PDB file of C-alpha atoms in Angstrom:
ATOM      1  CA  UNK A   8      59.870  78.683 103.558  1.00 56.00           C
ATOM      2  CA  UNK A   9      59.974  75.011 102.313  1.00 59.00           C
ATOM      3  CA  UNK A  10      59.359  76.362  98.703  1.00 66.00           C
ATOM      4  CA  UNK A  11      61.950  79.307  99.050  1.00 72.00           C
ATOM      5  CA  UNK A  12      64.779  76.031  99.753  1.00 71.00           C
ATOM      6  CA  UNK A  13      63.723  74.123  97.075  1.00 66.00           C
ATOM      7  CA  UNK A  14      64.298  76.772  94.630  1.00 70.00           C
ATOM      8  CA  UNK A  15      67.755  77.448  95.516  1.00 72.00           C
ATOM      9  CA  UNK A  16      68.772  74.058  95.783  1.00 69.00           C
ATOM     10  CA  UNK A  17      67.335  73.286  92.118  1.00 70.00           C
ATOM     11  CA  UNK A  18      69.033  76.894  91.235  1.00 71.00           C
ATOM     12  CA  UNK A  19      72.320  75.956  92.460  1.00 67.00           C
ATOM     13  CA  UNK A  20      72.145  71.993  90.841  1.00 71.00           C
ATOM     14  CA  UNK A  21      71.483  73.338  87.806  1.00 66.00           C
ATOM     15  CA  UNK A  22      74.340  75.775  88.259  1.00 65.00           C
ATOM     16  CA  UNK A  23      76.853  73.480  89.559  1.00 73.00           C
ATOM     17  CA  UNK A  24      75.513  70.780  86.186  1.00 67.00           C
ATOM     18  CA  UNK A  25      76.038  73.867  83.619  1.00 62.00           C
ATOM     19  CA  UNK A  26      80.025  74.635  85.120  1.00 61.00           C
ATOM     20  CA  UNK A  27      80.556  70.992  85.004  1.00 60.00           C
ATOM     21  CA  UNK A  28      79.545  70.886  81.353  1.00 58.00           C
ATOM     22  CA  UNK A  29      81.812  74.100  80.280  1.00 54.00           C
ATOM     23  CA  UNK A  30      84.809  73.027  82.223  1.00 52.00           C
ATOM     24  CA  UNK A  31      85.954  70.270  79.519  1.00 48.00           C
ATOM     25  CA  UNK A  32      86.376  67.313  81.171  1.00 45.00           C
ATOM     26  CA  UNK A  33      89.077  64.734  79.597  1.00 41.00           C
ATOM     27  CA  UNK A  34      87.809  65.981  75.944  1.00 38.00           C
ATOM     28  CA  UNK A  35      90.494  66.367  72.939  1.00 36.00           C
ATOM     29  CA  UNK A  36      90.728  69.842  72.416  1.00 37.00           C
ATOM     30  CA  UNK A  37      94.718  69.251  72.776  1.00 36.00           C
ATOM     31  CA  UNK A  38      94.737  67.037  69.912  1.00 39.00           C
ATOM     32  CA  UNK A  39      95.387  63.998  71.992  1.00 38.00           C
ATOM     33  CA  UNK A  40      93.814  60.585  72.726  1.00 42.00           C
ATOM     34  CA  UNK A  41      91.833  61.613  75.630  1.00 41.00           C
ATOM     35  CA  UNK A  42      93.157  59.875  78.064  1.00 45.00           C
ATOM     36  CA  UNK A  43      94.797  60.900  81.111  1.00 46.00           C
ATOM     37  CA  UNK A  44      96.673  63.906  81.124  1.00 51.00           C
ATOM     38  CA  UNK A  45      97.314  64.473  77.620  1.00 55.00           C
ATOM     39  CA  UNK A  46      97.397  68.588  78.282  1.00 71.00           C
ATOM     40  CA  UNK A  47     100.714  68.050  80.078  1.00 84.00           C
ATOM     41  CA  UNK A  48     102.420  65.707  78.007  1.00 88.00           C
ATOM     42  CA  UNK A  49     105.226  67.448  75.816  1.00 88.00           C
ATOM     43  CA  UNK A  50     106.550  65.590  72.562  1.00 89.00           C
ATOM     44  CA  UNK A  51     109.755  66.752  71.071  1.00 89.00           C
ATOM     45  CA  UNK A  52     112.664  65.829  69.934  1.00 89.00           C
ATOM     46  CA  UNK A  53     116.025  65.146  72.260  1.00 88.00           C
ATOM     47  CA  UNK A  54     118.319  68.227  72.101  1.00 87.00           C
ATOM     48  CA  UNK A  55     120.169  67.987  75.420  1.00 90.00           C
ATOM     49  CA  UNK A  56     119.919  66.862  78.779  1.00 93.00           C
ATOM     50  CA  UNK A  57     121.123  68.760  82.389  1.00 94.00           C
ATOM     51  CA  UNK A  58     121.374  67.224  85.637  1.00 94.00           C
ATOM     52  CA  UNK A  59     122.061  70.221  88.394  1.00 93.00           C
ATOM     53  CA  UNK A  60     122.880  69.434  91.325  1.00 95.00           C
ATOM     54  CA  UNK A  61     121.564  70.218  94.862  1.00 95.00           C
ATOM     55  CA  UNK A  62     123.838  72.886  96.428  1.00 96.00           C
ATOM     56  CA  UNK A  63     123.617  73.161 100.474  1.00 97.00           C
ATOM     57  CA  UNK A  64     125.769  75.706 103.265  1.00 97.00           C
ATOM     58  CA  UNK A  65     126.173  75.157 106.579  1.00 97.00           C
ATOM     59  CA  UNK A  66     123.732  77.166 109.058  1.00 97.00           C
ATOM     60  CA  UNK A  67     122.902  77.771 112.736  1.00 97.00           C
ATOM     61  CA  UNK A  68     120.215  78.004 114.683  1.00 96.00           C
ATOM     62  CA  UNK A  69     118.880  77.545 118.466  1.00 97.00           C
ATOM     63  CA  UNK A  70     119.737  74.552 120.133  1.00 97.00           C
ATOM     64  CA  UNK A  71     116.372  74.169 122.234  1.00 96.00           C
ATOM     65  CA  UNK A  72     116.357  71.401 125.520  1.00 96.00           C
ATOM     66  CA  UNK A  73     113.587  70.533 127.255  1.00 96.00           C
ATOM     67  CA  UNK A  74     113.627  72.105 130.663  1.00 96.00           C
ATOM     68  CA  UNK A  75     111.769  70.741 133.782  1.00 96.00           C
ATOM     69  CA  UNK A  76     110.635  71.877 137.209  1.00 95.00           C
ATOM     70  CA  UNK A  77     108.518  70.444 140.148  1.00 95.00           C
ATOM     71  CA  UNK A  78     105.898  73.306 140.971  1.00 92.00           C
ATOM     72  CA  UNK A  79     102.955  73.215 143.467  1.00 94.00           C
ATOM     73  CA  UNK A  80      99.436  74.835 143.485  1.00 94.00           C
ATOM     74  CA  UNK A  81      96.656  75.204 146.020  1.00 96.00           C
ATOM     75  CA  UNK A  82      93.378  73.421 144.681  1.00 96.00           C
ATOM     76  CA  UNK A  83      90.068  74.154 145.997  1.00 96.00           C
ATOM     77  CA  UNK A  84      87.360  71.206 146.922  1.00 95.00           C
ATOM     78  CA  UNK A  85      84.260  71.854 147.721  1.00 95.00           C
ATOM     79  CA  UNK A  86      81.139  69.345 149.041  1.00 94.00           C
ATOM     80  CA  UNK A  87      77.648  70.199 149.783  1.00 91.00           C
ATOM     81  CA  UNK A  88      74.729  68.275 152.095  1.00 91.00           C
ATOM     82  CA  UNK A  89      71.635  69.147 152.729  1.00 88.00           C
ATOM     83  CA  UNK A  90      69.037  70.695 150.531  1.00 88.00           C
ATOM     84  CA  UNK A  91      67.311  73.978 150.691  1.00 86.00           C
ATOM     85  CA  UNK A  92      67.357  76.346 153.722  1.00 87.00           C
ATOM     86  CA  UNK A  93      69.321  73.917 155.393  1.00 88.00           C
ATOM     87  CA  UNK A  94      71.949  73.089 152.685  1.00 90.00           C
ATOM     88  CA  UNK A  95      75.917  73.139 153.281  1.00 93.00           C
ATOM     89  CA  UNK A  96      78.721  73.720 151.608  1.00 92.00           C
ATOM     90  CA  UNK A  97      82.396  72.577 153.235  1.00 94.00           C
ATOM     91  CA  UNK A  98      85.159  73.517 151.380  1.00 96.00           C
ATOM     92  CA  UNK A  99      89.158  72.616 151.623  1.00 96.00           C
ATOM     93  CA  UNK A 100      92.095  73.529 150.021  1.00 96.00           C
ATOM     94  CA  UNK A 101      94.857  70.774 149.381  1.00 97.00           C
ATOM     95  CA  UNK A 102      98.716  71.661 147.621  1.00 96.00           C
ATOM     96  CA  UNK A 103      99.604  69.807 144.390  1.00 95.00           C
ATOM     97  CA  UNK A 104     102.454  68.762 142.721  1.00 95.00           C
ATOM     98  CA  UNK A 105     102.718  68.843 139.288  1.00 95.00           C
ATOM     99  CA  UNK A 106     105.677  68.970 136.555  1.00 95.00           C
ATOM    100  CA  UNK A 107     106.258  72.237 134.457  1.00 93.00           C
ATOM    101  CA  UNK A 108     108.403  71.615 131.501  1.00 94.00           C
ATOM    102  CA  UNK A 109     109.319  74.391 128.612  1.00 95.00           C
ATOM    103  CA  UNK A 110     112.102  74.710 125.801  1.00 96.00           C
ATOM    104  CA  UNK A 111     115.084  76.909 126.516  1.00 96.00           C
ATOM    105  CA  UNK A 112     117.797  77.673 124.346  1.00 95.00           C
ATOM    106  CA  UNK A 113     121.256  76.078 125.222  1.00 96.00           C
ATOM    107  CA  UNK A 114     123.698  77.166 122.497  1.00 96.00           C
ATOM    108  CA  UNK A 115     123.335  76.762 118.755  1.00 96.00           C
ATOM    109  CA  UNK A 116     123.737  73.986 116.605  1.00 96.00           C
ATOM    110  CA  UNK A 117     124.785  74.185 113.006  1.00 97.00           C
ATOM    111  CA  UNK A 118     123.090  71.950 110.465  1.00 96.00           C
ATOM    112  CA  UNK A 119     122.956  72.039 106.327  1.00 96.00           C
ATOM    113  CA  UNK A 120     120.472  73.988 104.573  1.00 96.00           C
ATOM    114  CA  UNK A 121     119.443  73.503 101.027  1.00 95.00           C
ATOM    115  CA  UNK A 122     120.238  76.199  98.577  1.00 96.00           C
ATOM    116  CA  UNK A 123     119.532  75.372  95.657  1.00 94.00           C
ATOM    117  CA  UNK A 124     117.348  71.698  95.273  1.00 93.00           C
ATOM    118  CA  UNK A 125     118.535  69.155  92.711  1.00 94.00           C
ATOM    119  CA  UNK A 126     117.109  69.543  89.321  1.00 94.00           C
ATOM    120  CA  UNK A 127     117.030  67.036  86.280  1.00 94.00           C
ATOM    121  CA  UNK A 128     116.230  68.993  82.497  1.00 93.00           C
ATOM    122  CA  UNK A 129     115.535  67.917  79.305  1.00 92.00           C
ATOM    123  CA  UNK A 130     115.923  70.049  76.334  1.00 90.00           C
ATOM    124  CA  UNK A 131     113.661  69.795  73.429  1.00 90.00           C
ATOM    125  CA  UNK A 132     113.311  70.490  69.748  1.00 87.00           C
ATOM    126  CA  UNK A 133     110.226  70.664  67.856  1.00 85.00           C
ATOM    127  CA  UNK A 134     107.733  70.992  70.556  1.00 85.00           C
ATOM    128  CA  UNK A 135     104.846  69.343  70.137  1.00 84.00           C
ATOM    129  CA  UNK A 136     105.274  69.155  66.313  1.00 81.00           C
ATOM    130  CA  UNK A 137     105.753  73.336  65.861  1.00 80.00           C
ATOM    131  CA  UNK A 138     109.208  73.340  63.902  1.00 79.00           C
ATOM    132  CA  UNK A 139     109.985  76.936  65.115  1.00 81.00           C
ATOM    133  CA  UNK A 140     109.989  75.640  68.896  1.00 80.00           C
ATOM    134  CA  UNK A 141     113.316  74.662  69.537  1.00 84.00           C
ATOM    135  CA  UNK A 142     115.672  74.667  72.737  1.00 85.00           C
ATOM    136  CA  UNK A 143     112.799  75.099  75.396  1.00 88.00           C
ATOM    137  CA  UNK A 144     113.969  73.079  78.647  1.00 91.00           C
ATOM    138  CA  UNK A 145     111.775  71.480  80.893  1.00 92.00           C
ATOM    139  CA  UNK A 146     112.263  70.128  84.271  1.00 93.00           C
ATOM    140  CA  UNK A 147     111.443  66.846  84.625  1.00 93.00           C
ATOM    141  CA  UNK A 148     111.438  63.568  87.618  1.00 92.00           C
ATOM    142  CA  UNK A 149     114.912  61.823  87.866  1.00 93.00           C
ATOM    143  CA  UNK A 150     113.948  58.746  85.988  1.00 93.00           C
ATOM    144  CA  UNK A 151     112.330  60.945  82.890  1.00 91.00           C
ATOM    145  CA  UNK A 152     115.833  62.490  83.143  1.00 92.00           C
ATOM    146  CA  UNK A 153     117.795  58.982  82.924  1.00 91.00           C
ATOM    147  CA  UNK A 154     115.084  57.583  80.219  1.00 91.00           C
ATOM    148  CA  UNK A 155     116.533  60.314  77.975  1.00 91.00           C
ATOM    149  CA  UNK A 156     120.024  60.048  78.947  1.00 90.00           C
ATOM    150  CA  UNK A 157     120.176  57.033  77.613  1.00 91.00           C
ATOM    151  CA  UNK A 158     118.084  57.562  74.328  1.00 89.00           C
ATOM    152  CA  UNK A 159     119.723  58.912  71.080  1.00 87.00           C
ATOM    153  CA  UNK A 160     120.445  62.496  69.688  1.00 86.00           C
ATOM    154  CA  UNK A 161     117.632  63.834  68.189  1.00 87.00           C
ATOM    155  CA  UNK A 162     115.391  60.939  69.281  1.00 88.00           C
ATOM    156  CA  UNK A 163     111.264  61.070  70.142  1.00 90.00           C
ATOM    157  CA  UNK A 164     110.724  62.173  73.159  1.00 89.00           C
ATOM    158  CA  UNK A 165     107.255  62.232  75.109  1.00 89.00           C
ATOM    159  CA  UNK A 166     106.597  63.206  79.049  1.00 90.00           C
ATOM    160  CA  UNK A 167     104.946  65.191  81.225  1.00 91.00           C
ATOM    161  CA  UNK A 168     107.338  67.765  82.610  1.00 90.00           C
ATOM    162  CA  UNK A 169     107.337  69.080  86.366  1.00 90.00           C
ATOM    163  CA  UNK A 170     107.864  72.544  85.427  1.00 87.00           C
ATOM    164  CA  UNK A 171     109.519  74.441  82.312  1.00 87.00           C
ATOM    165  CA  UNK A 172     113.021  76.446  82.277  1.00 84.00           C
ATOM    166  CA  UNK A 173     116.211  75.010  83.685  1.00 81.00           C
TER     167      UNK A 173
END
């Protein structure tokens, strides 16, 4: 039994050591420094920029309160003396009070839901040094976006996008 366990936990360590070893790691098959996340990081050059903005409608929905109410119950209590034959139980009921409290709709309320979420987007030329890659947009964080608002036309660009298409 021992030896059965043994054998498939050395099975599955030597498994788990030969996955590890085709998975990659931080290696340079992208051409990169290794470091990091060099697989997501796009270089291009600046084409255009696009900030869209977030685009919301109003909406309703249930207005839910908290409703309470003072409710009883009947508990049972039960003691016992005595052991054996002789043993006795006595057993009373009392009435409790306790508080019951559940949501109810009152109404609706009307609130503003999100469309459309606010993008930023870079476009790019030459991406990643292929000449016949040009105007591919990628979305990127808000201060990516104002880095290359304020760089030139046509300028290097490098950063690691949030998503692709704009």
């Amino acid at each position: 039994m021992f030896g059965k366990r043994l054998a498939m936990a050395a099975t599955v360590t030597f498994l788990i050591a030969a996955l590890g070893a085709c998975s990659g790691g931080t290696g340079t098959a992208s051409g990169g420094s290794g470091a990091g996340n060099d697989d997501d990081t796009v270089r291009g050059l600046k084409d255009s920029v696009r900030h869209i903005t977030a685009t919301t409608t109003r909406a309703t929905r249930p207005h839910l309160v908290k409703r309470c109410s003072t409710a009883t119950r009947r508990v049972r209590h039960t003691s016992g003396s005595g052991s054996g034959s002789r043993r006795r139980t006595r057993t009373w009921y009392t009435t409790e009070r306790y508080r019951s409290c559940t949501q109810v709709q009152r109404g609706t309320e009307t609130y503003r839901k999100t469309v459309r979420p606010e993008e930023w987007c870079v476009e790019l030329d030459d991406v990643n040094g292929d000449r016949k890659r040009d105007d591919v947009w990628y979305r990127v964080s808000r201060q990516t976006y104002g880095d290359a608002l304020g760089a030139d036309d046509r300028a290097r660009l490098e950063f690691v996008p949030t998503g692709r298409g704009c």
